[in-house]
Amino acid sequence: MSTQGDHRTVAPDDVEDHAAYAHRLRDRHPAAFDAVGLLARLVLGVVLVVAGALKMGNPVGAARAVQGYRVMPYDVATYVGYALPYAEIVLGVLLVVGLFTRIAAAIGGLLMLAFIIGISQAWARGLTIDCGCFGGGGQVAASQTKYPQEIARDVGLALCGAWLLWRPRSFASLDRALFRA
Amino acid sequence: MAKPPAKTPGKSPGKTPAKTPAKAASQPGVSARQAKIDAARKANKVGPNKIMIGSVVAVVAIIAVVAGVIINSQASKSAVSQGGKALPAGVTAMGRGWVENASVVKAGAPTVSIYEDFRCPICQSVEQAFGSSIQSLAEAGKIKLVYHFKTVIDSHDGSDNSQQAASNVLCAADAGVFWKYHDQLYANQPPEPGTFSNAQFTTFAKDSGLSGAKLTAFQSCATAGKYLNYVKSTDDASYKNGITGTPAIFLNGVPMNYSSFATADQQPDPAAFEKAVLSGKLTAAQTDQTLVKAKAKDVS
């Protein structure tokens, strides 16, 4: 129904507010952007599921990995270590299937931000730990630390979260199937 | 295609339900009813309810994480509660070190505290370098030798094999063959990632010279995991005091840089090690600077 007459009724740029402009930008190339969204979902989601699964069955190790950062009190760190694998799997599964993408991505991204801060402070304080991101963790020899690689990887994952926070729409998501998002 | 003259709001064309003026004019009653039905349909949107699904997902997620915490804390508890809660001879409380040579130690002898894990490769290297020095000084009572068993490798692989090995060496100590069992654990240390088998634990006891009633007593001690809780307690206590890795050796509470006791060609120098230990003092170069903040306060 796009006729000349319709076209003239579209609001001119000077009254279009900032939010509407951002909205238009976000939806300029829906197919390409939806594909990026799918990729971001799968990368962050699969990494979270794998990271959680590898920590299963070793509660002491998971607790030690968190204790190794020496940020939280010993007992708090123990319970955070117990909870983390399950939280990662729940978030990861939500992202992989694309259900409540925006909130799952926001929490996943914040988790990555927390990891980046944790690893950075360990590096700055001269601790020699493995990040324990995929099981393992705790004290390692100084030559075995991989802080720059670990931070770079988590920054990449945080960016996946940030993209989905900005534009949660993507291909092949339950959000779309159920709520036509 | 005729454009309807209706005053459709410009931004959402075509979204309004079919409400052609022709129909409205000919059948006003039906149209009003239809509009109501449409309105009702719009209100309880056909299809899944986002708030309901969201609540269900949130509840399931919270239950999963809480259940996970409970499962994990039960699992890590049962790993030790299956075992006994016995304290080794002379130890007054959980978390304290065990004095290996309490019966022979001479007054004023320097205290050597060793934090070790029988599956840790560097512990094995240190044992090969200085183990016989430590043993002879301890047997002569020239040092007070305190062991703190740790389970660092267990936290890497999720097993309780280091914990078992340490509990079993205390069972061997009960039978009077601590050193023989200790040496066999290191001589037969499984390469990472590997574990001692139960058959090996028994063989070590036999090869330490145990037989008959003594072997039976060792076996039941090992099977019951008599000291598993104690070993867990020394690992936790030392971790809280900043001794997170193994091996660690403290001389009168000062962390030792054991690799400083080396000859010019980088071979271990037991003579220099013994000399420093007997003096009871470490120079700055002989001190492990990374551990100076660690508290060896659980030295008994």
Tab-separated table of C-alpha atoms in Angstrom, chain A residues 1 3 5-6 9 11 57-62 64 67-70 74-75 79 81-83 85-87 90 94 99-100 136-139 175 177-181, chain B residues 1 3-4 10-11 46 48-50 53-55 57 61 64-65 67-69 71-73 75-77 151 154-159 232 235-236 239-240 242 244-245:
chain	number	residue	atom	x	y	z
A	1	MET	CA	0.000	0.000	0.000
A	3	THR	CA	1.926	5.098	-2.417
A	5	GLY	CA	0.436	9.806	-0.570
A	6	ASP	CA	1.523	7.487	2.279
A	9	THR	CA	2.645	11.205	5.914
A	11	ALA	CA	7.091	12.037	10.184
A	57	GLY	CA	30.758	-33.287	39.414
A	58	ASN	CA	33.603	-31.395	41.063
A	59	PRO	CA	32.042	-29.135	43.702
A	60	VAL	CA	35.273	-28.804	45.672
A	61	GLY	CA	37.131	-27.736	42.554
A	62	ALA	CA	34.397	-25.268	41.568
A	64	ARG	CA	38.330	-23.599	45.038
A	67	GLN	CA	38.097	-18.920	46.345
A	68	GLY	CA	41.300	-18.550	44.299
A	69	TYR	CA	40.306	-15.021	43.230
A	70	ARG	CA	40.359	-13.969	46.897
A	74	TYR	CA	35.922	-18.040	51.989
A	75	ASP	CA	32.440	-19.393	52.732
A	79	TYR	CA	28.579	-21.221	47.700
A	81	GLY	CA	31.334	-21.815	43.344
A	82	TYR	CA	28.546	-24.324	43.946
A	83	ALA	CA	25.926	-22.139	42.214
A	85	PRO	CA	27.864	-24.116	37.050
A	86	TYR	CA	24.068	-24.368	37.289
A	87	ALA	CA	23.518	-20.658	36.661
A	90	VAL	CA	20.466	-22.156	32.729
A	94	LEU	CA	18.025	-19.809	27.397
A	99	LEU	CA	13.991	-17.552	25.095
A	100	PHE	CA	13.944	-14.216	26.964
A	136	GLY	CA	40.148	-26.520	36.954
A	137	GLY	CA	41.125	-23.221	38.478
A	138	GLY	CA	42.986	-22.274	41.578
A	139	GLN	CA	46.680	-21.776	41.992
A	175	ASP	CA	11.113	-15.498	21.418
A	177	ALA	CA	8.170	-18.452	17.630
A	178	LEU	CA	6.194	-17.729	20.808
A	179	PHE	CA	5.971	-13.965	21.000
A	180	ARG	CA	6.717	-12.948	17.390
A	181	ALA	CA	9.648	-10.897	18.614
B	1	MET	CA	-7.217	-0.859	-5.622
B	3	LYS	CA	-7.891	3.381	-0.916
B	4	PRO	CA	-10.409	3.423	1.931
B	10	GLY	CA	-0.638	7.112	9.486
B	11	LYS	CA	1.813	5.123	11.586
B	46	VAL	CA	-4.461	-15.722	21.387
B	48	PRO	CA	1.326	-17.910	24.699
B	49	ASN	CA	1.310	-15.462	27.573
B	50	LYS	CA	4.720	-13.866	27.961
B	53	ILE	CA	6.036	-18.222	30.556
B	54	GLY	CA	8.518	-15.737	31.985
B	55	SER	CA	7.445	-16.532	35.531
B	57	VAL	CA	11.147	-19.932	33.366
B	61	ALA	CA	15.877	-21.263	36.787
B	64	ALA	CA	17.728	-25.273	39.293
B	65	VAL	CA	20.414	-23.022	40.776
B	67	ALA	CA	19.021	-27.261	43.866
B	68	GLY	CA	22.484	-27.179	42.327
B	69	VAL	CA	23.936	-25.460	45.387
B	71	ILE	CA	23.433	-30.960	45.544
B	72	ASN	CA	26.984	-29.624	45.420
B	73	SER	CA	27.238	-28.889	49.123
B	75	ALA	CA	28.192	-33.986	47.483
B	76	SER	CA	31.239	-32.272	48.930
B	77	LYS	CA	30.060	-33.107	52.441
B	151	THR	CA	44.293	-32.329	48.419
B	154	ASP	CA	41.579	-33.626	44.093
B	155	SER	CA	40.193	-30.150	43.471
B	156	HIS	CA	41.571	-30.343	39.927
B	157	ASP	CA	40.086	-33.702	38.952
B	158	GLY	CA	37.118	-33.949	41.306
B	159	SER	CA	38.286	-37.223	42.822
B	232	LYS	CA	39.944	-32.432	54.475
B	235	ASP	CA	43.502	-28.817	53.475
B	236	ASP	CA	40.777	-26.292	54.303
B	239	TYR	CA	43.956	-22.885	52.321
B	240	LYS	CA	42.328	-20.290	54.565
B	242	GLY	CA	46.978	-18.704	52.331
B	244	THR	CA	46.790	-22.823	48.485
B	245	GLY	CA	49.331	-24.876	46.571
